[in-house]
């Protein structure tokens, strides 16, 4: 801060110091700072009061996103399907990923849909503050509403993908089982994780401008580390001959955990091993709590650009 | 009450003591004259030596060509990004606004009017200094929340929620907003198909549908045809009567003279004059 004008202004402010400061006057009349961070619980309550805005904003964004294309919201189904088709040809057939994997189409689709949900939430979260500065500078609302709305937008997208998934799993001859009742549980846990991760990315993205350039590389690395189109155990330990702990570490990453649980439900038809469901619960609770706390800590600073 | 008047006299008396070549005229501590005849009461907004600094990205200067080699050399030399500029928009503004005040803010483009309003609304964090308010000031501006690709109907609902209304309030206000904006059956069409006047009317209708404690109006009257301008001036008067304090930024000085009992003249981020509309506006049009 070295503008000469500010020096003059500072001198002016200093010249008034003999009288009662305005801050004291404000205190006497019970006025509060216009920009003050509410306490954490108050903040969460304010956010809950804005649930209608969050939902409407998410839905509106989804509607407007496809409004210029002829097929409209059909793209919400087509995009994941086309992606899956490409991966199936490349990794399943050409590179032989389907060898030794039970029901590879279902295996692949689960991996892609579940991973995409987390990946898109993280990417959208990083843009949710920096891409909405005009909104932040015009209206008053808990800023966490924005990353939250972006995650909900992705959840709406996932709901459609899951419909497609169930259909394909039917076609590939899996019968519904009682294990399918666990699907909502996994989705809720994954959503908790995505909300938390989105909030952390939103704060990082609001101050680190280069994050958006860097994110595609991070998410791609994450994609390969999560066993989306191959079985981690087969490729890492048996084919590449790496030690077991590498595979275990990969299984414990949040995206891989949620993918594994979903595959257990749809394909292997058993309850997940304790390691998987414990990782899922841990990541969900940890990300949500830390994400909210971390985002809330900078609440009054969003919007400075 | 005696305590209170003493307080006011103290606050108002202290400001001309600021060592500055700027002229400062202050409104009468007695009931304010002017079109809105409300006595000055307790302070509602106190702005204490406020500085606002914006960071602006992407404004590369001529000397610095934006190529990769230069970017790399900058990192090696540990220089900051040249594209990042700091703009000192508000430089040490202090004033006290009272209950029933309608304050006009005038100044040339880029003098910091809008920035000051946003800071009062608590939307821009101060670089130093502080803004103290009674209740939550709100900016009359919902434009940023609306989406051009969506229908007017959806945008009304979205805008109302963005301002913090409940579903019941939205249902109640919906027809009123449609009627006031006068867009009729266009409400079913996307906003991108609207003429600029229609869009402006709808935006004003949405953002003025809510009642406020401290209301900040930024250039809301500069839009629409004559009939709509009349309608919206009337609406602003209504809002002002129910609000505690109103701030109005406008380039149309006639509007300010008609509606305000106090005018603040901002020049290059500082208060050049603050006081009775007649005197300040006379000086402003001259200078």
CSV table of N, CA and C in Angstrom, one decimal, chain A residues 1 3 5-6 8-13 15-16 19-23 25-35 49-50 52-53 56-57 59-61 63-65 67 132 134-141 143 206-207 209-210 300-305, chain B residues 4 7 11 14 18-20 42-49 51 53-55 57 81 86 88 91-92 94 96 118-127 129-134 136 139 141-142 144-145 147 149-150 154 157-158 161-164 167 270:
chain,number,residue,atom,x,y,z
A,1,UNK,N,0.8,-1.2,0.0
A,1,UNK,CA,0.0,0.0,0.0
A,1,UNK,C,0.9,1.2,0.0
A,3,UNK,N,0.1,4.1,-2.1
A,3,UNK,CA,-0.4,5.3,-2.9
A,3,UNK,C,-0.3,6.5,-2.0
A,5,UNK,N,-2.1,9.1,-1.9
A,5,UNK,CA,-3.4,9.6,-1.4
A,5,UNK,C,-3.7,9.0,0.0
A,6,UNK,N,-3.3,7.7,0.1
A,6,UNK,CA,-3.7,7.0,1.3
A,6,UNK,C,-2.9,7.6,2.5
A,8,UNK,N,-2.2,10.7,2.8
A,8,UNK,CA,-2.9,11.9,3.2
A,8,UNK,C,-4.1,11.5,4.1
A,9,UNK,N,-4.9,10.5,3.6
A,9,UNK,CA,-6.1,10.1,4.3
A,9,UNK,C,-5.7,9.6,5.7
A,10,UNK,N,-4.6,8.9,5.8
A,10,UNK,CA,-4.2,8.4,7.1
A,10,UNK,C,-3.9,9.6,8.1
A,11,UNK,N,-3.3,10.6,7.5
A,11,UNK,CA,-2.9,11.8,8.3
A,11,UNK,C,-4.2,12.4,8.8
A,12,UNK,N,-5.3,12.4,7.9
A,12,UNK,CA,-6.5,13.0,8.3
A,12,UNK,C,-7.1,12.2,9.5
A,13,UNK,N,-7.1,10.9,9.3
A,13,UNK,CA,-7.7,10.1,10.4
A,13,UNK,C,-6.9,10.3,11.7
A,15,UNK,N,-5.6,13.0,12.6
A,15,UNK,CA,-5.9,14.3,13.1
A,15,UNK,C,-7.2,14.3,14.0
A,16,UNK,N,-8.0,13.2,13.8
A,16,UNK,CA,-9.2,13.2,14.6
A,16,UNK,C,-9.1,12.5,15.9
A,19,UNK,N,-10.6,13.4,19.4
A,19,UNK,CA,-12.0,13.3,19.8
A,19,UNK,C,-12.4,11.8,20.1
A,20,UNK,N,-13.6,11.6,20.5
A,20,UNK,CA,-14.1,10.2,20.7
A,20,UNK,C,-14.1,9.5,19.3
A,21,UNK,N,-13.4,8.3,19.3
A,21,UNK,CA,-13.4,7.6,18.0
A,21,UNK,C,-14.8,7.1,17.6
A,22,UNK,N,-15.0,7.0,16.3
A,22,UNK,CA,-16.3,6.6,15.8
A,22,UNK,C,-16.6,5.2,16.3
A,23,UNK,N,-15.6,4.4,16.5
A,23,UNK,CA,-15.8,3.0,16.9
A,23,UNK,C,-16.5,3.0,18.3
A,25,UNK,N,-18.5,5.3,19.4
A,25,UNK,CA,-19.9,5.8,19.2
A,25,UNK,C,-20.7,4.6,18.7
A,26,UNK,N,-20.2,3.8,17.8
A,26,UNK,CA,-20.9,2.7,17.2
A,26,UNK,C,-21.2,1.7,18.4
A,27,UNK,N,-20.3,1.5,19.2
A,27,UNK,CA,-20.5,0.6,20.3
A,27,UNK,C,-21.6,1.1,21.2
A,28,UNK,N,-21.6,2.4,21.5
A,28,UNK,CA,-22.6,2.9,22.4
A,28,UNK,C,-24.0,2.7,21.9
A,29,UNK,N,-24.2,2.8,20.5
A,29,UNK,CA,-25.5,2.6,20.0
A,29,UNK,C,-25.8,1.2,19.5
A,30,UNK,N,-24.9,0.3,19.9
A,30,UNK,CA,-25.1,-1.1,19.6
A,30,UNK,C,-25.0,-1.4,18.1
A,31,UNK,N,-24.3,-0.6,17.3
A,31,UNK,CA,-24.1,-0.9,15.9
A,31,UNK,C,-23.0,-2.0,15.8
A,32,UNK,N,-23.2,-2.8,14.8
A,32,UNK,CA,-22.2,-3.9,14.6
A,32,UNK,C,-21.5,-3.7,13.3
A,33,UNK,N,-20.3,-4.3,13.2
A,33,UNK,CA,-19.5,-4.2,11.9
A,33,UNK,C,-20.4,-4.9,10.8
A,34,UNK,N,-20.4,-4.2,9.7
A,34,UNK,CA,-21.2,-4.7,8.6
A,34,UNK,C,-20.6,-6.0,8.1
A,35,UNK,N,-19.3,-6.1,8.2
A,35,UNK,CA,-18.8,-7.4,7.7
A,35,UNK,C,-18.1,-8.1,8.9
A,49,UNK,N,-31.2,-21.8,6.4
A,49,UNK,CA,-32.3,-20.9,6.0
A,49,UNK,C,-32.3,-20.6,4.5
A,50,UNK,N,-31.1,-20.7,3.9
A,50,UNK,CA,-31.0,-20.4,2.5
A,50,UNK,C,-31.2,-21.6,1.6
A,52,UNK,N,-33.6,-23.0,0.1
A,52,UNK,CA,-34.4,-22.8,-1.1
A,52,UNK,C,-33.6,-22.2,-2.2
A,53,UNK,N,-32.8,-21.2,-1.8
A,53,UNK,CA,-31.9,-20.6,-2.8
A,53,UNK,C,-30.9,-21.6,-3.4
A,56,UNK,N,-32.7,-24.0,-5.7
A,56,UNK,CA,-33.2,-23.3,-7.0
A,56,UNK,C,-32.0,-23.0,-7.8
A,57,UNK,N,-30.9,-22.5,-7.2
A,57,UNK,CA,-29.7,-22.1,-7.9
A,57,UNK,C,-29.1,-23.3,-8.6
A,59,UNK,N,-30.6,-26.2,-9.5
A,59,UNK,CA,-31.5,-26.6,-10.6
A,59,UNK,C,-31.4,-25.6,-11.8
A,60,UNK,N,-31.4,-24.3,-11.5
A,60,UNK,CA,-31.4,-23.4,-12.6
A,60,UNK,C,-30.1,-23.5,-13.4
A,61,UNK,N,-29.0,-23.7,-12.7
A,61,UNK,CA,-27.8,-23.9,-13.4
A,61,UNK,C,-27.8,-25.1,-14.3
A,63,UNK,N,-30.4,-26.4,-15.7
A,63,UNK,CA,-31.3,-26.2,-16.8
A,63,UNK,C,-30.6,-25.3,-17.8
A,64,UNK,N,-30.0,-24.2,-17.3
A,64,UNK,CA,-29.4,-23.2,-18.3
A,64,UNK,C,-28.2,-23.8,-19.0
A,65,UNK,N,-27.5,-24.7,-18.3
A,65,UNK,CA,-26.3,-25.3,-18.9
A,65,UNK,C,-26.6,-25.9,-20.3
A,67,UNK,N,-29.3,-25.3,-22.2
A,67,UNK,CA,-30.4,-24.7,-22.9
A,67,UNK,C,-30.1,-24.3,-24.3
A,132,UNK,N,-18.0,-16.3,-9.3
A,132,UNK,CA,-19.3,-15.7,-8.9
A,132,UNK,C,-19.0,-14.4,-8.2
A,134,UNK,N,-19.3,-11.3,-9.0
A,134,UNK,CA,-20.4,-10.3,-9.1
A,134,UNK,C,-21.5,-10.6,-8.2
A,135,UNK,N,-21.9,-11.8,-8.1
A,135,UNK,CA,-23.0,-12.2,-7.2
A,135,UNK,C,-22.6,-11.9,-5.7
A,136,UNK,N,-21.3,-12.3,-5.4
A,136,UNK,CA,-20.9,-12.1,-4.0
A,136,UNK,C,-20.8,-10.6,-3.7
A,137,UNK,N,-20.5,-9.8,-4.7
A,137,UNK,CA,-20.4,-8.3,-4.4
A,137,UNK,C,-21.8,-7.6,-4.5
A,138,UNK,N,-22.8,-8.4,-4.8
A,138,UNK,CA,-24.1,-7.7,-4.9
A,138,UNK,C,-25.1,-8.1,-3.8
A,139,UNK,N,-25.0,-9.4,-3.3
A,139,UNK,CA,-26.0,-9.9,-2.4
A,139,UNK,C,-25.4,-10.5,-1.2
A,140,UNK,N,-26.2,-10.5,-0.1
A,140,UNK,CA,-25.7,-11.0,1.1
A,140,UNK,C,-26.3,-12.3,1.4
A,141,UNK,N,-25.4,-13.3,1.6
A,141,UNK,CA,-25.9,-14.7,1.9
A,141,UNK,C,-24.6,-15.4,2.4
A,143,UNK,N,-21.7,-17.5,2.2
A,143,UNK,CA,-21.0,-17.8,0.9
A,143,UNK,C,-20.9,-19.3,0.7
A,206,UNK,N,-10.5,-19.3,-4.4
A,206,UNK,CA,-10.8,-17.9,-4.3
A,206,UNK,C,-9.5,-17.1,-4.2
A,207,UNK,N,-8.4,-17.7,-3.7
A,207,UNK,CA,-7.2,-16.9,-3.5
A,207,UNK,C,-6.1,-17.4,-4.5
A,209,UNK,N,-5.2,-18.3,-8.0
A,209,UNK,CA,-5.8,-18.2,-9.3
A,209,UNK,C,-5.3,-19.3,-10.2
A,210,UNK,N,-4.2,-19.9,-9.9
A,210,UNK,CA,-3.6,-20.9,-10.8
A,210,UNK,C,-4.2,-22.3,-10.6
A,300,UNK,N,-15.5,-13.6,5.7
A,300,UNK,CA,-15.6,-12.2,5.4
A,300,UNK,C,-14.6,-11.7,4.3
A,301,UNK,N,-13.7,-12.6,3.9
A,301,UNK,CA,-12.7,-12.2,2.9
A,301,UNK,C,-13.1,-12.5,1.5
A,302,UNK,N,-14.1,-13.3,1.2
A,302,UNK,CA,-14.5,-13.7,-0.1
A,302,UNK,C,-15.1,-12.4,-0.8
A,303,UNK,N,-14.7,-12.2,-2.0
A,303,UNK,CA,-15.2,-11.1,-2.8
A,303,UNK,C,-14.2,-10.0,-2.9
A,304,UNK,N,-13.1,-10.1,-2.3
A,304,UNK,CA,-12.1,-9.0,-2.5
A,304,UNK,C,-11.4,-9.2,-3.8
A,305,UNK,N,-11.5,-10.3,-4.4
A,305,UNK,CA,-10.9,-10.6,-5.8
A,305,UNK,C,-9.5,-10.9,-5.7
B,4,UNK,N,-28.1,12.2,24.3
B,4,UNK,CA,-28.1,11.9,22.9
B,4,UNK,C,-27.8,13.1,22.0
B,7,UNK,N,-24.3,14.0,22.2
B,7,UNK,CA,-23.5,13.0,21.4
B,7,UNK,C,-23.5,13.5,19.9
B,11,UNK,N,-20.3,14.5,17.5
B,11,UNK,CA,-19.9,13.8,16.3
B,11,UNK,C,-19.9,14.8,15.1
B,14,UNK,N,-17.1,17.4,15.3
B,14,UNK,CA,-15.7,17.0,15.2
B,14,UNK,C,-15.2,17.0,13.8
B,18,UNK,N,-11.2,18.2,10.8
B,18,UNK,CA,-10.3,17.4,10.0
B,18,UNK,C,-9.4,18.4,9.2
B,19,UNK,N,-8.1,18.3,9.4
B,19,UNK,CA,-7.2,19.2,8.6
B,19,UNK,C,-7.2,18.8,7.1
B,20,UNK,N,-8.1,19.5,6.4
B,20,UNK,CA,-8.3,19.2,5.0
B,20,UNK,C,-8.7,20.4,4.3
B,42,UNK,N,-31.2,8.2,15.9
B,42,UNK,CA,-30.0,7.5,16.3
B,42,UNK,C,-29.2,7.1,15.1
B,43,UNK,N,-27.9,7.0,15.2
B,43,UNK,CA,-27.1,6.6,14.1
B,43,UNK,C,-27.5,5.2,13.6
B,44,UNK,N,-27.6,5.0,12.3
B,44,UNK,CA,-27.8,3.7,11.7
B,44,UNK,C,-26.6,3.1,11.0
B,45,UNK,N,-25.8,4.0,10.4
B,45,UNK,CA,-24.6,3.6,9.7
B,45,UNK,C,-23.5,4.5,10.1
B,46,UNK,N,-22.4,3.9,10.6
B,46,UNK,CA,-21.2,4.7,10.9
B,46,UNK,C,-20.1,4.2,10.1
B,47,UNK,N,-19.5,5.0,9.3
B,47,UNK,CA,-18.3,4.6,8.5
B,47,UNK,C,-17.1,5.3,9.1
B,48,UNK,N,-16.2,4.5,9.5
B,48,UNK,CA,-15.0,5.0,10.3
B,48,UNK,C,-13.7,4.8,9.5
B,49,UNK,N,-13.2,5.9,8.9
B,49,UNK,CA,-12.0,5.9,8.2
B,49,UNK,C,-11.8,4.7,7.3
B,51,UNK,N,-11.1,2.4,4.2
B,51,UNK,CA,-10.3,2.2,3.0
B,51,UNK,C,-10.7,0.9,2.3
B,53,UNK,N,-9.5,-1.5,-0.9
B,53,UNK,CA,-8.5,-1.8,-2.0
B,53,UNK,C,-9.0,-3.0,-2.8
B,54,UNK,N,-9.1,-2.8,-4.1
B,54,UNK,CA,-9.5,-3.9,-5.0
B,54,UNK,C,-8.2,-4.5,-5.5
B,55,UNK,N,-8.3,-5.8,-5.8
B,55,UNK,CA,-7.2,-6.4,-6.6
B,55,UNK,C,-7.8,-6.7,-7.9
B,57,UNK,N,-7.2,-8.3,-11.7
B,57,UNK,CA,-6.3,-9.2,-12.4
B,57,UNK,C,-6.4,-9.0,-13.9
B,81,UNK,N,3.0,-10.7,-9.8
B,81,UNK,CA,2.4,-10.7,-11.1
B,81,UNK,C,2.1,-9.3,-11.5
B,86,UNK,N,-3.4,-3.2,-7.7
B,86,UNK,CA,-4.3,-2.8,-6.6
B,86,UNK,C,-4.9,-1.5,-6.9
B,88,UNK,N,-7.0,1.5,-5.2
B,88,UNK,CA,-7.4,2.1,-4.0
B,88,UNK,C,-8.7,2.9,-4.2
B,91,UNK,N,-10.7,6.0,0.0
B,91,UNK,CA,-9.5,6.3,0.7
B,91,UNK,C,-9.8,7.1,2.0
B,92,UNK,N,-10.2,6.4,3.0
B,92,UNK,CA,-10.4,7.1,4.3
B,92,UNK,C,-11.7,8.0,4.4
B,94,UNK,N,-15.1,8.9,6.3
B,94,UNK,CA,-15.8,8.7,7.6
B,94,UNK,C,-17.1,9.6,7.5
B,96,UNK,N,-21.4,9.7,9.6
B,96,UNK,CA,-22.4,9.0,10.4
B,96,UNK,C,-23.7,9.3,9.7
B,118,UNK,N,-21.2,-0.8,-1.6
B,118,UNK,CA,-21.0,-2.2,-1.4
B,118,UNK,C,-20.3,-2.5,0.0
B,119,UNK,N,-19.4,-1.6,0.3
B,119,UNK,CA,-18.8,-1.7,1.6
B,119,UNK,C,-19.8,-1.5,2.7
B,120,UNK,N,-20.7,-0.6,2.6
B,120,UNK,CA,-21.7,-0.4,3.6
B,120,UNK,C,-22.6,-1.6,3.7
B,121,UNK,N,-22.9,-2.2,2.6
B,121,UNK,CA,-23.7,-3.4,2.5
B,121,UNK,C,-23.0,-4.6,3.1
B,122,UNK,N,-21.7,-4.4,3.4
B,122,UNK,CA,-21.0,-5.6,4.0
B,122,UNK,C,-20.6,-6.6,3.0
B,123,UNK,N,-20.5,-6.1,1.7
B,123,UNK,CA,-20.2,-7.1,0.6
B,123,UNK,C,-18.7,-7.0,0.2
B,124,UNK,N,-18.1,-5.9,0.6
B,124,UNK,CA,-16.6,-5.8,0.3
B,124,UNK,C,-15.9,-5.6,1.6
B,125,UNK,N,-14.9,-6.5,1.9
B,125,UNK,CA,-14.2,-6.3,3.1
B,125,UNK,C,-13.4,-5.1,3.1
B,126,UNK,N,-13.3,-4.3,4.2
B,126,UNK,CA,-12.5,-3.1,4.2
B,126,UNK,C,-11.0,-3.5,4.3
B,127,UNK,N,-10.2,-2.7,3.7
B,127,UNK,CA,-8.7,-2.9,3.8
B,127,UNK,C,-8.3,-2.4,5.1
B,129,UNK,N,-10.0,0.4,8.6
B,129,UNK,CA,-11.2,1.1,9.0
B,129,UNK,C,-12.4,0.1,9.1
B,130,UNK,N,-13.6,0.7,9.3
B,130,UNK,CA,-14.7,-0.2,9.5
B,130,UNK,C,-16.0,0.5,9.2
B,131,UNK,N,-17.0,-0.4,8.9
B,131,UNK,CA,-18.4,0.1,8.8
B,131,UNK,C,-19.2,-0.5,9.9
B,132,UNK,N,-20.0,0.3,10.6
B,132,UNK,CA,-20.8,-0.2,11.7
B,132,UNK,C,-22.3,0.1,11.2
B,133,UNK,N,-23.1,-0.9,11.3
B,133,UNK,CA,-24.5,-0.7,10.9
B,133,UNK,C,-25.5,-1.3,11.9
B,134,UNK,N,-26.7,-0.8,11.8
B,134,UNK,CA,-27.8,-1.3,12.6
B,134,UNK,C,-28.7,-2.1,11.7
B,136,UNK,N,-29.2,-5.2,8.8
B,136,UNK,CA,-28.5,-5.6,7.6
B,136,UNK,C,-28.8,-4.7,6.5
B,139,UNK,N,-28.3,-4.0,-0.7
B,139,UNK,CA,-28.1,-3.4,-1.9
B,139,UNK,C,-29.3,-3.7,-2.9
B,141,UNK,N,-30.1,-4.7,-5.8
B,141,UNK,CA,-29.5,-5.2,-7.1
B,141,UNK,C,-29.4,-6.7,-7.0
B,142,UNK,N,-30.2,-7.3,-7.8
B,142,UNK,CA,-30.3,-8.8,-7.8
B,142,UNK,C,-29.7,-9.3,-9.1
B,144,UNK,N,-27.0,-10.0,-10.5
B,144,UNK,CA,-26.0,-11.0,-10.6
B,144,UNK,C,-26.5,-12.4,-10.4
B,145,UNK,N,-27.6,-12.5,-9.7
B,145,UNK,CA,-28.1,-13.9,-9.5
B,145,UNK,C,-28.9,-14.4,-10.6
B,147,UNK,N,-30.2,-15.5,-14.5
B,147,UNK,CA,-29.5,-16.2,-15.6
B,147,UNK,C,-30.3,-15.9,-16.9
B,149,UNK,N,-30.4,-17.3,-19.7
B,149,UNK,CA,-31.0,-18.4,-20.5
B,149,UNK,C,-32.3,-18.9,-19.9
B,150,UNK,N,-32.6,-18.5,-18.7
B,150,UNK,CA,-33.9,-19.0,-18.1
B,150,UNK,C,-35.0,-18.0,-18.3
B,154,UNK,N,-38.8,-18.2,-13.9
B,154,UNK,CA,-37.8,-18.9,-13.1
B,154,UNK,C,-36.8,-17.9,-12.5
B,157,UNK,N,-38.3,-16.3,-9.4
B,157,UNK,CA,-38.2,-17.1,-8.2
B,157,UNK,C,-36.8,-17.2,-7.7
B,158,UNK,N,-35.9,-17.4,-8.6
B,158,UNK,CA,-34.4,-17.4,-8.3
B,158,UNK,C,-34.0,-16.1,-7.6
B,161,UNK,N,-35.4,-15.8,-4.0
B,161,UNK,CA,-34.7,-16.7,-3.1
B,161,UNK,C,-33.3,-16.1,-2.8
B,162,UNK,N,-32.7,-15.6,-3.8
B,162,UNK,CA,-31.3,-15.0,-3.7
B,162,UNK,C,-31.3,-13.9,-2.7
B,163,UNK,N,-32.5,-13.1,-2.6
B,163,UNK,CA,-32.5,-12.0,-1.6
B,163,UNK,C,-32.9,-12.5,-0.3
B,164,UNK,N,-33.2,-13.8,-0.1
B,164,UNK,CA,-33.5,-14.4,1.2
B,164,UNK,C,-34.9,-14.5,1.5
B,167,UNK,N,-40.4,-19.3,0.6
B,167,UNK,CA,-41.3,-19.7,-0.5
B,167,UNK,C,-42.7,-19.0,-0.4
B,270,UNK,N,-12.4,10.1,-1.9
B,270,UNK,CA,-12.5,10.8,-0.6
B,270,UNK,C,-13.7,11.7,-0.6
